[in-house]
Short mmCIF file of C-alpha atoms in Angstrom, two decimals:
data_model
loop_
_atom_site.label_atom_id
_atom_site.label_comp_id
_atom_site.label_asym_id
_atom_site.label_seq_id
_atom_site.Cartn_x
_atom_site.Cartn_y
_atom_site.Cartn_z
CA MET A 16 0.00 0.00 0.00
CA ILE A 17 1.41 3.38 -1.07
CA HIS A 18 0.19 6.34 0.98
CA VAL A 19 -0.34 9.42 -1.17
CA LEU A 20 -1.24 12.91 0.00
CA ILE A 21 -2.78 15.25 -2.59
CA ALA A 22 -2.88 18.95 -1.71
CA GLU A 23 -5.11 20.58 -4.33
CA ASP A 24 -7.77 23.24 -3.88
CA ASP A 25 -9.41 22.67 -7.27
CA PRO A 26 -11.94 19.79 -6.98
CA GLN A 27 -11.69 19.03 -10.70
CA CYS A 28 -7.88 18.71 -10.60
CA PHE A 29 -8.09 16.57 -7.49
CA GLY A 30 -10.61 14.31 -9.23
CA GLN A 31 -8.27 13.97 -12.21
CA LEU A 32 -5.31 13.02 -10.01
CA GLU A 33 -7.43 10.52 -8.09
CA GLN A 34 -8.63 8.95 -11.36
CA PHE A 35 -5.10 8.81 -12.78
CA LEU A 36 -3.86 7.03 -9.66
CA SER A 37 -6.75 4.58 -9.99
CA ASP A 38 -5.80 3.93 -13.62
CA TYR A 39 -2.16 3.53 -12.64
CA SER A 40 -3.20 1.04 -9.95
CA ARG A 41 -5.04 -1.09 -12.49
CA GLU A 42 -2.06 -0.91 -14.87
CA THR A 43 0.60 -1.86 -12.31
CA GLY A 44 -1.24 -3.72 -9.56
CA ARG A 45 -0.03 -1.25 -6.94
CA THR A 46 -2.58 0.04 -4.44
CA PHE A 47 -2.91 3.54 -3.01
CA HIS A 48 -4.40 5.16 0.05
CA ILE A 49 -5.19 8.79 -0.80
CA THR A 50 -5.54 11.70 1.62
CA ARG A 51 -6.60 15.15 0.45
CA TYR A 52 -6.00 18.69 1.69
CA ASP A 53 -7.38 21.76 -0.05
CA ASN A 54 -5.11 24.40 1.50
CA GLY A 55 -1.52 24.64 2.64
CA GLU A 56 -2.25 25.91 6.14
CA ASP A 57 -4.25 22.85 7.21
CA LEU A 58 -1.69 20.62 5.52
CA VAL A 59 1.20 22.01 7.57
CA GLU A 60 -0.74 22.05 10.85
CA GLN A 61 -1.99 18.48 10.54
CA TYR A 62 0.88 16.83 8.66
CA ARG A 63 2.37 13.63 10.04
CA PRO A 64 5.39 11.82 8.47
CA GLU A 65 3.38 8.80 7.32
CA TYR A 66 3.18 9.33 3.56
CA ASP A 67 5.22 7.94 0.68
CA LEU A 68 4.35 10.59 -1.91
CA LEU A 69 3.06 14.17 -1.84
CA LEU A 70 1.40 15.68 -4.91
CA LEU A 71 1.35 19.40 -4.10
CA ASP A 72 -0.33 22.23 -5.94
CA VAL A 73 1.78 25.39 -5.68
CA ASP A 74 -1.04 27.94 -5.85
CA MET A 75 -3.22 27.16 -2.80
CA PRO A 76 -5.09 29.46 -0.39
CA PHE A 77 -3.68 30.58 2.99
CA LEU A 78 -0.28 28.98 2.40
CA ASP A 79 1.24 28.12 -0.98
CA GLY A 80 2.50 24.62 -1.75
CA MET A 81 6.16 25.64 -2.01
CA THR A 82 6.15 27.17 1.48
CA ALA A 83 4.19 24.22 2.83
CA ALA A 84 6.78 21.84 1.36
CA GLY A 85 9.52 23.72 3.19
CA HIS A 86 7.75 23.19 6.52
CA ILE A 87 7.13 19.52 5.72
CA ARG A 88 10.79 18.90 4.87
CA ARG A 89 11.78 19.89 8.41
CA VAL A 90 9.75 17.04 9.90
CA ASP A 91 9.88 14.55 7.02
CA PRO A 92 13.13 14.51 5.02
CA GLU A 93 12.31 11.22 3.27
CA VAL A 94 8.89 11.75 1.68
CA VAL A 95 8.85 12.17 -2.12
CA ILE A 96 7.46 15.53 -3.29
CA VAL A 97 6.11 16.19 -6.78
CA PHE A 98 4.62 19.61 -7.54
CA VAL A 99 1.49 19.71 -9.71
CA THR A 100 1.07 23.23 -11.00
CA ASN A 101 0.69 25.64 -13.89
CA LEU A 102 3.46 27.80 -12.44
CA ALA A 103 6.57 26.44 -14.14
CA GLN A 104 8.68 29.33 -12.86
CA TYR A 105 8.81 27.58 -9.48
CA ALA A 106 10.75 24.60 -10.87
CA ILE A 107 14.13 25.83 -9.63
CA GLN A 108 12.76 26.56 -6.15
CA GLY A 109 11.75 22.91 -5.98
CA TYR A 110 15.39 21.99 -5.45
CA SER A 111 15.36 23.80 -2.10
CA VAL A 112 12.90 21.19 -0.76
CA ASN A 113 14.40 18.25 -2.69
CA ALA A 114 11.35 17.83 -4.90
CA LEU A 115 11.66 14.92 -7.31
CA ASP A 116 9.82 16.63 -10.14
CA TYR A 117 6.86 18.76 -11.09
CA ILE A 118 3.97 18.19 -13.49
CA LEU A 119 2.46 21.04 -15.47
CA LYS A 120 -1.29 21.59 -15.76
CA PRO A 121 -3.43 20.89 -17.71
CA LEU A 122 -3.00 17.34 -16.47
CA ASN A 123 -2.84 14.20 -18.56
CA TYR A 124 -2.34 10.61 -17.52
CA PHE A 125 0.86 10.02 -19.47
CA SER A 126 2.66 12.93 -17.78
CA LEU A 127 1.64 11.67 -14.36
CA ALA A 128 2.75 8.12 -15.14
CA ALA A 129 6.03 9.33 -16.63
CA ASP A 130 6.85 11.77 -13.83
CA GLY A 131 4.76 11.05 -10.79
CA GLY A 132 4.98 7.33 -11.44
CA ALA A 133 8.69 7.23 -10.74
CA PRO A 134 8.39 7.40 -6.93
CA PHE A 135 6.17 4.31 -6.89
CA TRP A 136 9.04 1.99 -7.79
CA THR A 137 12.33 3.81 -7.24
CA PRO A 138 14.17 2.94 -4.01
CA TRP A 139 13.67 5.98 -1.77
CA PRO A 140 17.28 6.47 -0.50
CA THR A 141 18.86 6.48 -3.99
CA MET A 142 16.21 8.40 -5.86
CA TRP A 143 18.29 11.57 -6.26
CA GLU A 144 21.67 10.02 -6.95
CA GLY A 145 23.23 11.53 -10.05
CA SER A 146 20.18 13.61 -10.90
CA ALA A 147 21.06 17.15 -9.84
CA ASP A 148 23.15 19.75 -11.67
CA GLU A 149 24.44 17.38 -14.35
CA SER A 150 23.57 19.29 -17.51
CA GLY A 151 24.42 22.78 -16.29
CA ASN A 152 20.77 23.87 -16.24
CA SER A 153 18.68 22.99 -13.19
CA VAL A 154 15.37 23.21 -15.06
CA LEU A 155 16.54 20.76 -17.71
CA ASP A 156 17.84 18.50 -14.93
CA THR A 157 14.38 18.52 -13.35
CA VAL A 158 12.77 17.40 -16.59
CA LEU A 159 15.42 14.78 -17.34
CA THR A 160 15.24 13.25 -13.86
CA GLY A 161 11.60 12.23 -14.18
CA LYS A 162 11.84 11.10 -17.79
CA SER A 163 15.00 9.06 -17.27
CA LEU A 164 13.53 7.27 -14.26
CA TYR A 165 10.44 6.38 -16.24
CA CYS A 166 12.56 5.12 -19.15
CA ALA A 167 14.64 2.98 -16.81
CA ARG A 168 11.55 1.41 -15.37
CA HIS A 169 10.16 0.48 -18.79
CA GLY A 170 13.43 -0.69 -20.31
CA VAL A 171 13.79 2.27 -22.69
CA GLU A 172 17.41 3.33 -23.23
CA LEU A 173 17.64 7.11 -22.95
CA THR A 174 21.02 8.67 -23.64
CA CYS A 175 21.68 12.37 -23.28
CA VAL A 176 24.58 14.66 -24.09
CA ALA A 177 23.48 18.12 -23.03
CA ASP A 178 25.27 21.40 -22.45
CA GLY A 179 22.42 22.84 -20.41
CA ALA A 180 24.24 26.11 -19.77
CA ARG A 181 23.38 27.05 -23.36
CA LEU A 182 19.71 27.27 -22.34
CA ASP A 183 20.15 30.06 -19.80
CA PHE A 184 18.63 32.68 -22.12
CA MET A 185 15.33 30.76 -22.32
CA ASP A 186 12.34 31.13 -20.01
CA ILE A 187 11.74 28.26 -17.60
CA VAL A 188 8.33 27.46 -19.03
CA ASP A 189 9.79 27.29 -22.56
CA ILE A 190 12.51 24.84 -21.51
CA CYS A 191 9.86 22.67 -19.88
CA SER A 192 7.60 22.85 -22.91
CA ILE A 193 10.27 21.91 -25.45
CA PHE A 194 11.96 19.08 -23.59
CA GLY A 195 8.80 17.77 -21.94
CA ASN A 196 7.04 17.43 -25.29
CA LEU A 197 10.11 16.05 -27.08
CA LEU A 198 10.65 13.29 -24.55
CA ASP A 199 6.97 12.49 -23.95
CA ASN A 200 6.45 11.90 -27.68
CA ALA A 201 9.64 9.82 -27.99
CA ILE A 202 8.86 7.72 -24.92
CA GLU A 203 5.33 7.02 -26.05
CA CYS A 204 6.64 5.83 -29.41
CA GLU A 205 9.22 3.52 -27.83
CA LEU A 206 6.66 1.88 -25.55
CA ASN A 207 4.99 0.51 -28.70
CA ILE A 208 8.20 -1.14 -29.95
CA GLN A 209 8.05 -4.88 -29.31
CA ASP A 210 11.80 -5.49 -29.50
CA LYS A 211 13.17 -4.10 -26.22
CA LYS A 212 16.66 -3.79 -27.69
CA LYS A 213 15.35 -1.24 -30.15
CA GLN A 214 13.71 1.04 -27.59
CA LEU A 215 16.21 3.85 -27.99
CA ILE A 216 16.06 7.61 -27.44
CA HIS A 217 18.93 10.05 -27.82
CA LEU A 218 18.85 13.71 -26.80
CA ALA A 219 21.56 16.26 -27.56
CA VAL A 220 21.91 19.94 -26.68
CA TYR A 221 24.94 21.82 -27.98
CA ALA A 222 26.14 25.02 -29.59
CA LYS A 223 27.39 25.42 -33.14
CA LYS A 224 28.69 28.83 -34.12
CA ASP A 225 25.85 31.29 -33.45
CA PHE A 226 23.14 28.67 -32.94
CA LEU A 227 21.73 26.50 -30.20
CA ILE A 228 21.02 22.98 -31.48
CA ILE A 229 18.53 20.63 -29.82
CA GLN A 230 18.20 17.15 -31.31
CA CYS A 231 15.93 14.38 -30.14
CA GLY A 232 15.83 11.09 -31.99
CA ASN A 233 14.20 7.73 -31.37
CA TYR A 234 13.74 4.39 -33.06
CA CYS A 235 10.50 4.39 -35.07
CA GLU A 236 9.17 1.48 -37.08
CA GLN A 237 6.30 3.41 -38.61
CA ILE A 238 6.46 5.19 -41.93
CA LEU A 239 4.86 8.46 -40.94
CA GLU A 240 2.77 10.77 -43.04
CA PHE A 241 3.23 14.51 -42.68
CA GLN A 242 0.83 17.42 -42.88
CA ASP A 243 2.21 20.97 -42.78
CA GLY A 244 5.54 19.53 -41.64
CA ILE A 245 3.97 17.75 -38.65
CA PRO A 246 3.67 13.94 -38.43
CA ILE A 247 0.10 12.66 -38.46
CA SER A 248 -0.41 10.48 -35.43
CA THR A 249 -1.95 7.02 -35.74
CA LYS A 250 -3.29 7.29 -32.18
CA GLY A 251 -6.95 7.79 -31.43
CA ASP A 252 -6.09 11.03 -29.65
CA GLY A 253 -3.90 12.27 -32.47
CA ALA A 254 -4.90 15.87 -31.84
CA TYR A 255 -2.94 15.86 -28.58
CA HIS A 256 0.18 14.46 -30.25
CA GLY A 257 -0.07 17.09 -32.94
CA PHE A 258 -0.51 19.79 -30.32
CA GLY A 259 2.76 18.73 -28.68
CA VAL A 260 4.70 19.16 -31.91
CA LYS A 261 2.96 22.46 -32.64
CA SER A 262 3.84 23.63 -29.13
CA ILE A 263 7.52 22.87 -29.75
CA ARG A 264 7.42 24.75 -33.05
CA TYR A 265 5.66 27.72 -31.44
CA THR A 266 8.14 27.90 -28.55
CA ALA A 267 11.15 27.68 -30.85
CA GLY A 268 9.61 30.39 -33.02
CA LYS A 269 9.52 32.77 -30.05
CA TYR A 270 13.31 32.82 -30.22
CA GLY A 271 13.50 32.96 -34.00
CA GLY A 272 14.15 29.24 -34.19
CA THR A 273 13.08 26.58 -36.66
CA VAL A 274 12.02 22.94 -36.31
CA THR A 275 12.70 20.22 -38.84
CA ILE A 276 11.61 16.58 -38.65
CA HIS A 277 13.15 13.58 -40.39
CA ASN A 278 11.90 10.01 -40.50
CA GLN A 279 14.02 7.51 -42.38
CA ASN A 280 15.76 4.16 -41.86
CA SER A 281 13.59 3.47 -38.78
CA TRP A 282 14.81 6.60 -37.02
CA PHE A 283 12.66 9.62 -36.14
CA GLU A 284 14.52 12.83 -35.38
CA MET A 285 13.44 16.34 -34.52
CA ASN A 286 15.99 19.14 -34.86
CA ILE A 287 15.52 22.56 -33.29
CA VAL A 288 17.86 25.35 -34.34
CA ILE A 289 17.71 28.65 -32.43
CA PRO A 290 19.94 31.65 -33.16
CA VAL A 291 21.57 33.26 -30.15
CA LYS A 292 22.39 36.94 -29.90
CA THR A 293 25.80 36.39 -28.36
CA PRO A 294 28.01 33.98 -30.34
CA VAL A 295 28.67 30.77 -28.43
CA VAL A 296 32.06 29.13 -28.20
#
């Protein structure tokens, strides 16, 4: 039995999280006991160190989730904390309370399973080993931690060579949007590959002359069709998949960047090229 505390003042969001945990339980066979709080003040006053996982909304009445997490850490250094919020700018602050990850609203089941699902199987004492400050950008590290844990659990080989310091000129929410969508799409594709040895994803972030280059490639058995430069999904909810790619293109465009997609020889690759004002060396 995994004891989960959800602190969320929006009844609809709480209902979504509760349903996602129920779906995850049916998928994995793990069982959950869920406790809910709808404000940070009551959470701090009544908290006892008896939970395995906290799903905390940041924007709550009386006391925000980030401040509440700070109080909780003083009495419970072991509990896993995942922020569930639409305030991506708080991602870096999450390190101050040793949060494992955060999930952006609007919620969807795949994001919860990929990020929030990690604490359900990872050994608690070693969860943070090798996860912090590796790329040179703490926001990118936050994203990569959750995705890499999920890949490890499902046997997907994720390799990454990233000079995260090159992302410092980008807004936090834009870093989350680009890399979250890139990896979510790649992971979902690899989970449909029957041959485990071919479940491969490679991510690279580097500078070349006056440009930032972001490349994400994965093994893909399908021969994809394209419409307006965007692959047409074969999933029933193809509109969501298309929205993810459009979101990447929109975010890159904010910085004058371009997105190109290639699909050949069973390899799908998305390349993002963004000019930088100061030449990189």
